[in-house]
Coordinates of N, CA and C in Angstrom, one line a residue:
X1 N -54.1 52.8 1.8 CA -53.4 51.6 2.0 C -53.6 51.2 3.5
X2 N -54.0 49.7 3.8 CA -54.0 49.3 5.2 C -53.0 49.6 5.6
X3 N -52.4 49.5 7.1 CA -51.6 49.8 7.7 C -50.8 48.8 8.4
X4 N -51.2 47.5 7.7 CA -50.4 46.5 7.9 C -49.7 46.1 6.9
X5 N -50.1 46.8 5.8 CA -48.9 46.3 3.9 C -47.9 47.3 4.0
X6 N -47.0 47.3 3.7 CA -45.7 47.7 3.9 C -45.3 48.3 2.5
X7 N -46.2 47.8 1.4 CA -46.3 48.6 0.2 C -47.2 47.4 -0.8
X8 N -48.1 48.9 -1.5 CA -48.5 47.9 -2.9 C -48.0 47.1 -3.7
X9 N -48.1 46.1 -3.7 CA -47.0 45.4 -4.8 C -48.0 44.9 -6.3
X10 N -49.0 45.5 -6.6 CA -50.0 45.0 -7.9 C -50.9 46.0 -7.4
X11 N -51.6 46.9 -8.3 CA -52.1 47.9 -8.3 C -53.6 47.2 -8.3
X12 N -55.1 47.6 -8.1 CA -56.0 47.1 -8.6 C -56.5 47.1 -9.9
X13 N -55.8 47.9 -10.8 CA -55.7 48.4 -12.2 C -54.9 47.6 -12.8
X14 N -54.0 46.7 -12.3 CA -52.8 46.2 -12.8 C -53.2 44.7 -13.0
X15 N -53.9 44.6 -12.2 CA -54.9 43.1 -12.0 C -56.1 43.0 -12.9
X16 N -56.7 44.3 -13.0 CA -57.8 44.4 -14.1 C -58.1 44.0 -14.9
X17 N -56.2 44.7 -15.7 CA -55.8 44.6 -17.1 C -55.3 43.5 -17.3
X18 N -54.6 42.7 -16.5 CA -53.6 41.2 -16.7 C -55.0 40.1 -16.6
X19 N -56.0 40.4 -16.1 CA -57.2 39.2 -16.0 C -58.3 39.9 -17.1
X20 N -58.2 40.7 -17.8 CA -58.7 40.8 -19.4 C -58.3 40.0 -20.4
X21 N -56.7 40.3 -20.0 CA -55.9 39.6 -21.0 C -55.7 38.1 -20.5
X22 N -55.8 37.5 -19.7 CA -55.9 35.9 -19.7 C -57.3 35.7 -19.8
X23 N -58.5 36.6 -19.7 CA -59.2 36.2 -20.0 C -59.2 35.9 -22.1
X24 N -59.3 36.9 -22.2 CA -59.0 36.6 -23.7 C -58.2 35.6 -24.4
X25 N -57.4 35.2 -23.3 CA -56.7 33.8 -23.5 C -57.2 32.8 -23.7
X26 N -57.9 32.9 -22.6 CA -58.7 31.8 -22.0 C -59.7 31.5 -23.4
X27 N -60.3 33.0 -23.7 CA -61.7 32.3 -24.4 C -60.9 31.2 -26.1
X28 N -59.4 32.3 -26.1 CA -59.0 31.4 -27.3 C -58.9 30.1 -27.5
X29 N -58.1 29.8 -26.2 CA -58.1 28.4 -26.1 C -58.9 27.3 -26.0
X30 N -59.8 28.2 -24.9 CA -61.3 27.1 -24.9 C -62.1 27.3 -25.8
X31 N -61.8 27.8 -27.3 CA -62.9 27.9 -27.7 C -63.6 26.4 -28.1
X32 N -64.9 26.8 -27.8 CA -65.8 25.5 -28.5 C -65.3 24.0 -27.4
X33 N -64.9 24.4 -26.2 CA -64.3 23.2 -25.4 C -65.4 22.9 -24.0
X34 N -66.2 24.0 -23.4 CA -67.0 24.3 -22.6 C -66.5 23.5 -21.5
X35 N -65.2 24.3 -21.2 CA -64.2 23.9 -19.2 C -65.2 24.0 -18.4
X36 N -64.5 23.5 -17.4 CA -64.6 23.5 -15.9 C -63.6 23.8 -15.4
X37 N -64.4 25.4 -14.9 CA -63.2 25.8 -14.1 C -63.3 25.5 -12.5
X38 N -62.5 24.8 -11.9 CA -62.5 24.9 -10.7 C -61.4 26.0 -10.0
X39 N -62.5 26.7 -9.0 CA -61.6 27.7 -7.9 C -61.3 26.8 -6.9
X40 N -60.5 27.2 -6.1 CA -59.7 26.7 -5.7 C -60.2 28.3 -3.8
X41 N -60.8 26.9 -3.2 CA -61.2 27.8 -2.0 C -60.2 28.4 -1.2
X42 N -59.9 29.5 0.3 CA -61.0 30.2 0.0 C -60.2 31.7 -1.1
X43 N -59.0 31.2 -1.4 CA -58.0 32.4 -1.6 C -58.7 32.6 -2.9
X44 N -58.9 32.0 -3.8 CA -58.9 32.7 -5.4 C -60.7 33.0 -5.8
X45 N -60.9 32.6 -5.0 CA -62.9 33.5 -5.1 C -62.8 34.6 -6.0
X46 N -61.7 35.7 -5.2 CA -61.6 37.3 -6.3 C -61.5 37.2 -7.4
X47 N -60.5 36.5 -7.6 CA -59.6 35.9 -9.0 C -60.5 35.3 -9.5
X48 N -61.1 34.2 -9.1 CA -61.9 33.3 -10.0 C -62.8 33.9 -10.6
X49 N -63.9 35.3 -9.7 CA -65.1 35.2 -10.4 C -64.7 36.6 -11.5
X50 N -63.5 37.3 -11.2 CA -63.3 38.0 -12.2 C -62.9 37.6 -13.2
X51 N -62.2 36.5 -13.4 CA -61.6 35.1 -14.7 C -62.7 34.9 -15.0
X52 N -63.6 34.6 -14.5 CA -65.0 33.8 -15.6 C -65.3 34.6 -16.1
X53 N -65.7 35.7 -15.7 CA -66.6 37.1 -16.4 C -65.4 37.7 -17.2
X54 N -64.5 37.1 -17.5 CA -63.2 38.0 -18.5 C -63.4 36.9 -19.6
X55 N -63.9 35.4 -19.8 CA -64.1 34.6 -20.3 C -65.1 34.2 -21.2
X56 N -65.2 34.5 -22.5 CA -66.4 34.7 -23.5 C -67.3 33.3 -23.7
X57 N -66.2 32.4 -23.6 CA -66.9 31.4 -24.1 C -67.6 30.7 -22.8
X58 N -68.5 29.6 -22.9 CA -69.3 29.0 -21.7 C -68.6 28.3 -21.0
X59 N -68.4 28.6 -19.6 CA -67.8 27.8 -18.7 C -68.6 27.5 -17.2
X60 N -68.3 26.3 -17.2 CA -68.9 25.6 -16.1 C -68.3 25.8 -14.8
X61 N -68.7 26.0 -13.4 CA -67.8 26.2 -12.3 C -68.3 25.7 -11.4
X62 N -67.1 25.5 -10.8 CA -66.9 24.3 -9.3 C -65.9 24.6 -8.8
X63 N -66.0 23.6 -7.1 CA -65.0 24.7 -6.0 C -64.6 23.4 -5.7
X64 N -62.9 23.4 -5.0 CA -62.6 22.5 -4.2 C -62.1 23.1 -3.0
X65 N -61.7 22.5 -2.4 CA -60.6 23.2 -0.9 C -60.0 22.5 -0.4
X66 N -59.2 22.8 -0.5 CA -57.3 22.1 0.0 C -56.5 23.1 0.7
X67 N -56.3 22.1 2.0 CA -55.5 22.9 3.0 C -53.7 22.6 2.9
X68 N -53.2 23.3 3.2 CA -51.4 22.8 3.6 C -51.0 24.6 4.1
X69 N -51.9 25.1 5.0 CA -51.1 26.1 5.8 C -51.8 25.9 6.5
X70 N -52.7 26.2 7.4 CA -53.4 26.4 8.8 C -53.6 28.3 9.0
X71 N -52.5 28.2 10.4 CA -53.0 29.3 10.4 C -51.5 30.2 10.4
X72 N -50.9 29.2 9.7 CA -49.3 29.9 9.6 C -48.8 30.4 8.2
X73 N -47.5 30.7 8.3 CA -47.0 32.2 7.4 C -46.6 31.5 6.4
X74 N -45.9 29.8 6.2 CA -45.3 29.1 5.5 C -46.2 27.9 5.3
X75 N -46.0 27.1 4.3 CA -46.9 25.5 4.0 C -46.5 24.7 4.9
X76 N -47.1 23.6 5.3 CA -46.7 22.8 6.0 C -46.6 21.4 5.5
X77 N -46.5 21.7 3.9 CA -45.9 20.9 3.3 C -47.4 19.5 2.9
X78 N -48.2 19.4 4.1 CA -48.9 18.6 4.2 C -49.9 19.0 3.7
X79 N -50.7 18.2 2.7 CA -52.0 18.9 2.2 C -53.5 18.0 2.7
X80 N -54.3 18.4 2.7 CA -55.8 17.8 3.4 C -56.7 18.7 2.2
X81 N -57.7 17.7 1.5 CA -58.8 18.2 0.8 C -60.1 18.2 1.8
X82 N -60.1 19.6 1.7 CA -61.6 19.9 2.2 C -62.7 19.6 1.8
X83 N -63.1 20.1 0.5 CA -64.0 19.6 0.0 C -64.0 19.6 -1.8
X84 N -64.7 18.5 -2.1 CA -64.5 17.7 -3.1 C -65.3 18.6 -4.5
X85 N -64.9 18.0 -5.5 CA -65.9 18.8 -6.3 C -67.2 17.8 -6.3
X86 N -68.3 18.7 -6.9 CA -69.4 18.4 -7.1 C -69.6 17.8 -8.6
X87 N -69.1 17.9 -9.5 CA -69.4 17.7 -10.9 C -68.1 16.0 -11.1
X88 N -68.4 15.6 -12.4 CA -68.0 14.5 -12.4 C -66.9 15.2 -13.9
X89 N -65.3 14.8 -13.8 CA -64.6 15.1 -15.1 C -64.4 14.7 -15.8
X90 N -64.8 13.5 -15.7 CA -64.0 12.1 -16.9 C -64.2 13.0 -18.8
X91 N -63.1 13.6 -19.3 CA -63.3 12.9 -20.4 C -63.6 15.2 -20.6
X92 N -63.6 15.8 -19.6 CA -63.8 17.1 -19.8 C -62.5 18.3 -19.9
X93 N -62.3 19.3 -20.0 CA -61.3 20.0 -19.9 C -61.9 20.8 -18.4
X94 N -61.0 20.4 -17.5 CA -60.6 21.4 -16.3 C -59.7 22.6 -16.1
X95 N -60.1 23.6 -15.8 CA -58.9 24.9 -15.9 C -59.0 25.1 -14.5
X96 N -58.2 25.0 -13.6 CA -57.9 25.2 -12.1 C -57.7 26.1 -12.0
X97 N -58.2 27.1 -11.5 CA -57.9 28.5 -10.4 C -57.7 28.8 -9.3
X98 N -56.6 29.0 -9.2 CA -55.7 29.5 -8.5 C -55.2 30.8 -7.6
X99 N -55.0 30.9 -6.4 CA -54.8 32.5 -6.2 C -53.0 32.5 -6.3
X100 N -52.4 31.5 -5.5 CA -51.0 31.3 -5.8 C -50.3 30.3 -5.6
X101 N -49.3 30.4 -6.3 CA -48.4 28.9 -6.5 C -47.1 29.0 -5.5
X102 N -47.4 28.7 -4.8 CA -45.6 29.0 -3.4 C -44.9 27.9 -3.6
X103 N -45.2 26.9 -2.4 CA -44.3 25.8 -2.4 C -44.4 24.4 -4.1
X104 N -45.9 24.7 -4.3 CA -46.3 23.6 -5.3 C -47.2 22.1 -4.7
X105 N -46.6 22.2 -3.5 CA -47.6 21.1 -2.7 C -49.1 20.8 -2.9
X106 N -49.8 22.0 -2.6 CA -51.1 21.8 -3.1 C -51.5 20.9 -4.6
X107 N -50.8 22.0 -5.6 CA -51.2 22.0 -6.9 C -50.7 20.3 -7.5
X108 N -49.7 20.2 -6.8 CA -49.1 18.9 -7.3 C -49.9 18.2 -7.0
X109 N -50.6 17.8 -5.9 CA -51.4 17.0 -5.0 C -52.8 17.1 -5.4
X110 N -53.6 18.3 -6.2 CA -54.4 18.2 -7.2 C -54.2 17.9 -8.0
X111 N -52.9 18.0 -8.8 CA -53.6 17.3 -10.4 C -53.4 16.2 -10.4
X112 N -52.7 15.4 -9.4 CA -52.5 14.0 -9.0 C -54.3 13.5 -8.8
X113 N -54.5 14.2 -8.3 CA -55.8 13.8 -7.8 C -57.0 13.9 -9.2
X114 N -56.9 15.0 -9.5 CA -58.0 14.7 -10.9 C -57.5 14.4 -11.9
X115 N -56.4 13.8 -12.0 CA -55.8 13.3 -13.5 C -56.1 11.6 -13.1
X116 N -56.5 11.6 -11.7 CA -57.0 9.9 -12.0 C -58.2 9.4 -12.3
X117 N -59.0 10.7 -12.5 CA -60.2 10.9 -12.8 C -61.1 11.3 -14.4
X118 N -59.4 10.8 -14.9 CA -59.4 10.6 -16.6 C -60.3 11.9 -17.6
X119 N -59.7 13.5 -16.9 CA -60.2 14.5 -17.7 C -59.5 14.4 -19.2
X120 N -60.1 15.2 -19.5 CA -59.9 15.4 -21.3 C -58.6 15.9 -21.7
X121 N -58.7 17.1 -20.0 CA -57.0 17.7 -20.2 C -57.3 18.3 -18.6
X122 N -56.4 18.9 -17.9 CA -56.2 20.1 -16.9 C -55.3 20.8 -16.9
X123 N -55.5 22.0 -17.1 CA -54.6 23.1 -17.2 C -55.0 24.1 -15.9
X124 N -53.3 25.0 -15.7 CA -53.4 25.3 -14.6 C -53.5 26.8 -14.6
X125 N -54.6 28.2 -13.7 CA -54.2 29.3 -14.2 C -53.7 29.8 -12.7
X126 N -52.9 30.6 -12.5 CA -52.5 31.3 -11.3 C -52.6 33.0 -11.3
X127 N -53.1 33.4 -10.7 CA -52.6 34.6 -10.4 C -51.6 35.3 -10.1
X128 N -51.2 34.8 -9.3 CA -49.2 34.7 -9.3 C -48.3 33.1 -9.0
X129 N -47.5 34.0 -9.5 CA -46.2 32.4 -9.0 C -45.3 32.8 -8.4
X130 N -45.1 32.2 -7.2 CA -43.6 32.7 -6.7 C -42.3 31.1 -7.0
X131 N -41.9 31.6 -8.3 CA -40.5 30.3 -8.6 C -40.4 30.2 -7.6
X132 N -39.3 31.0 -6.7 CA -38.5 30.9 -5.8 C -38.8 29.3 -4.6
X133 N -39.8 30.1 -4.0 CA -40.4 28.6 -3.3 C -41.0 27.5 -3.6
X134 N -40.5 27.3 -5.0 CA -41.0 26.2 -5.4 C -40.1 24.7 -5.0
X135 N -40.7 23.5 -4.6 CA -40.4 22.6 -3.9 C -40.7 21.1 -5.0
X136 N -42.4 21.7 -5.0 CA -43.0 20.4 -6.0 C -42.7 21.1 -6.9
X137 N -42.6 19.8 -7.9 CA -42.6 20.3 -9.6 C -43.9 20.5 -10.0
X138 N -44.5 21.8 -10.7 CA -45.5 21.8 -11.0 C -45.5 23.4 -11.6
X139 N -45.7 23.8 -12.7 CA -46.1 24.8 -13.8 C -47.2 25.1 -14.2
X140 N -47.9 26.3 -13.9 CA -48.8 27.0 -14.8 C -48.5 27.3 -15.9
X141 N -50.1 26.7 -16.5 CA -50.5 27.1 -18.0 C -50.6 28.4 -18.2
X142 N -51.4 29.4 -17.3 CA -51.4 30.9 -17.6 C -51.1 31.1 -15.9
X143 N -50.4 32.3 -16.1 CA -50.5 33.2 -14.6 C -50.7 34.6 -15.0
X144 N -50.8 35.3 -14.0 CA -50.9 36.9 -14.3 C -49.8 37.7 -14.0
X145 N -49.1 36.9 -12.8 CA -47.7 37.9 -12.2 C -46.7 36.8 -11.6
X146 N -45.4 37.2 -12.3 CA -44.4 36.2 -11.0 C -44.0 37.4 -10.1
X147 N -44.0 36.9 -9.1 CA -43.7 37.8 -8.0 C -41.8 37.3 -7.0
X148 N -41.8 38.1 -6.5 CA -40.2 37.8 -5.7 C -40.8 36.8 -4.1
X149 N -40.5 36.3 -3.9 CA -40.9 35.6 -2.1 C -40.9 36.7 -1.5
X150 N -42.2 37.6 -1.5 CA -42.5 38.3 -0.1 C -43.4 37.5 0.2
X151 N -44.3 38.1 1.5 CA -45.6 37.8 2.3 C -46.5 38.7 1.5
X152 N -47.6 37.8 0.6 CA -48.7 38.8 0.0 C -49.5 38.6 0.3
X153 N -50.8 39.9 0.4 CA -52.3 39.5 1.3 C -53.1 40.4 0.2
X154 N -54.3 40.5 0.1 CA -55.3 41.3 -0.6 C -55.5 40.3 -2.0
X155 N -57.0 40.8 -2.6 CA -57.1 40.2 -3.5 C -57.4 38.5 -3.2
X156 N -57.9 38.3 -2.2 CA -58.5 37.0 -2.1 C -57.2 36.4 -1.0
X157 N -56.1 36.6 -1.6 CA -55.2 36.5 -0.3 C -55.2 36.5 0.9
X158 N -54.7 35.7 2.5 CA -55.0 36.4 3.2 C -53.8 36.2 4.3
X159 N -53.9 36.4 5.4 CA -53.0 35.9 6.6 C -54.0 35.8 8.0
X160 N -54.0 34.6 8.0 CA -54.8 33.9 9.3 C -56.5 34.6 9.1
X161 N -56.5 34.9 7.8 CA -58.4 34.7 7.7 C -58.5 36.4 7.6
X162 N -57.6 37.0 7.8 CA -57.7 38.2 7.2 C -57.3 39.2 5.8
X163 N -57.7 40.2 5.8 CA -57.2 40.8 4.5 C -57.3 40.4 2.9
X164 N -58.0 39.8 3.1 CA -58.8 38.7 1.4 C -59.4 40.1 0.8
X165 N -60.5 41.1 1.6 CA -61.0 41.7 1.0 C -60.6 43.7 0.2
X166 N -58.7 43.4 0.9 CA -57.9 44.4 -0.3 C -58.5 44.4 -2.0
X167 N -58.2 45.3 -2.6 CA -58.4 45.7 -4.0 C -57.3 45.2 -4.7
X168 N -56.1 45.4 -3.9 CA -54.6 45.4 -4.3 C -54.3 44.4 -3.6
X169 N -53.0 44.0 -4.2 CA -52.3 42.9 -3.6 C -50.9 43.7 -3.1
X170 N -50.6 43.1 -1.8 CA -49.7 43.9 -0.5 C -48.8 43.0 0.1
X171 N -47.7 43.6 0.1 CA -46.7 42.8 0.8 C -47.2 43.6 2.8
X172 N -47.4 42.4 3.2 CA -47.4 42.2 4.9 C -46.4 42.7 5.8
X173 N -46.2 43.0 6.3 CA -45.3 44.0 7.4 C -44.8 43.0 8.1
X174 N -43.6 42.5 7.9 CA -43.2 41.5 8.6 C -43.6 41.7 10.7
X175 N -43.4 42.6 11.0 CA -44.2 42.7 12.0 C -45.6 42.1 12.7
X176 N -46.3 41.8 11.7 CA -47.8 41.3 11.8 C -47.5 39.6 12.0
X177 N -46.7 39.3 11.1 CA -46.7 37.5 11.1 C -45.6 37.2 11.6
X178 N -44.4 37.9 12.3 CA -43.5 37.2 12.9 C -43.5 37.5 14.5
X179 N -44.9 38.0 14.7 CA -45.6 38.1 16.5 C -45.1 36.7 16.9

């Protein structure tokens, strides 16, 4: 265990098994639908490329990036798209990937954004959800874990550009982010 997580809170086994099983979801739902999944930069990379490869049926992929933290511990409520997708959706099924759902700002402020882009459907998957901080109204279609409002890092996760490349997902030492 790093020495800045204060305990494992999701095993790397525990994540394995829960993105088998949405994968298998996934393929049910999409069957014969051929999504577009977009990840969601730079947090859900891990998550994303293990979701496709858990995913039987054919799926197409694309990235966006949307900011509302910087380089801080909370959202700032305000969101800025980085970068745009590359494929066109009108008329497709989008499955959004996710690494997590906190405030909702983001998420709300995407599907606002490609639902005016007249997809077939978008549905949302997360890796985790924390209810608790939720602000914007906005629900996942699949997640893998609701979690309590700690500070989590690993697993694509990070804090100020670090710790994405854990196995596990870790609650932060409140010492590290309240410097």
């Amino acid at each position: 265990m790093h020495q800045d997580v204060e305990r494992v809170l999701l095993s790397e086994e525990q994540i394995k098994n829960r993105i088998k099983e949405l994968g298998a979801q996934l393929s049910r739902d999409y069957a014969g639908k051929h999504p577009l999944a977009v990840g969601i930069l730079k947090g859900s990379v891990i998550f994303y490329a293990d979701l496709v490869r858990a995913i039987s049926e054919p799926v197409e992929m694309d990235f966006m990036a949307i900011s509302s933290y910087g380089a801080g511990a909370r959202s700032s409520g305000e969101v800025k798209l980085v970068k745009d997708l590359d494929t066109k959706i009108e008329g497709r099924h989008v499955l959004i990937v996710e690494d997590i759902i906190d405030s909702g700002h983001t998420l709300a402020y995407l599907k606002k954004l490609l639902s005016a882009r007249r997809p077939a459907s978008i549905r949302l998957c997360a890796l985790l959800d924390k209810p608790e901080r939720r602000v914007a109204p906005i629900d996942t279609d699949y997640k893998g874990f609701e979690i309590e409002d700690e500070f989590v890092i690993g697993y694509g996760l990070d804090y100020a550009g670090r710790f994405r490349n854990l196995p596990y997902i870790g609650i932060l030492k409140r010492s590290v982010y309240e410097k």
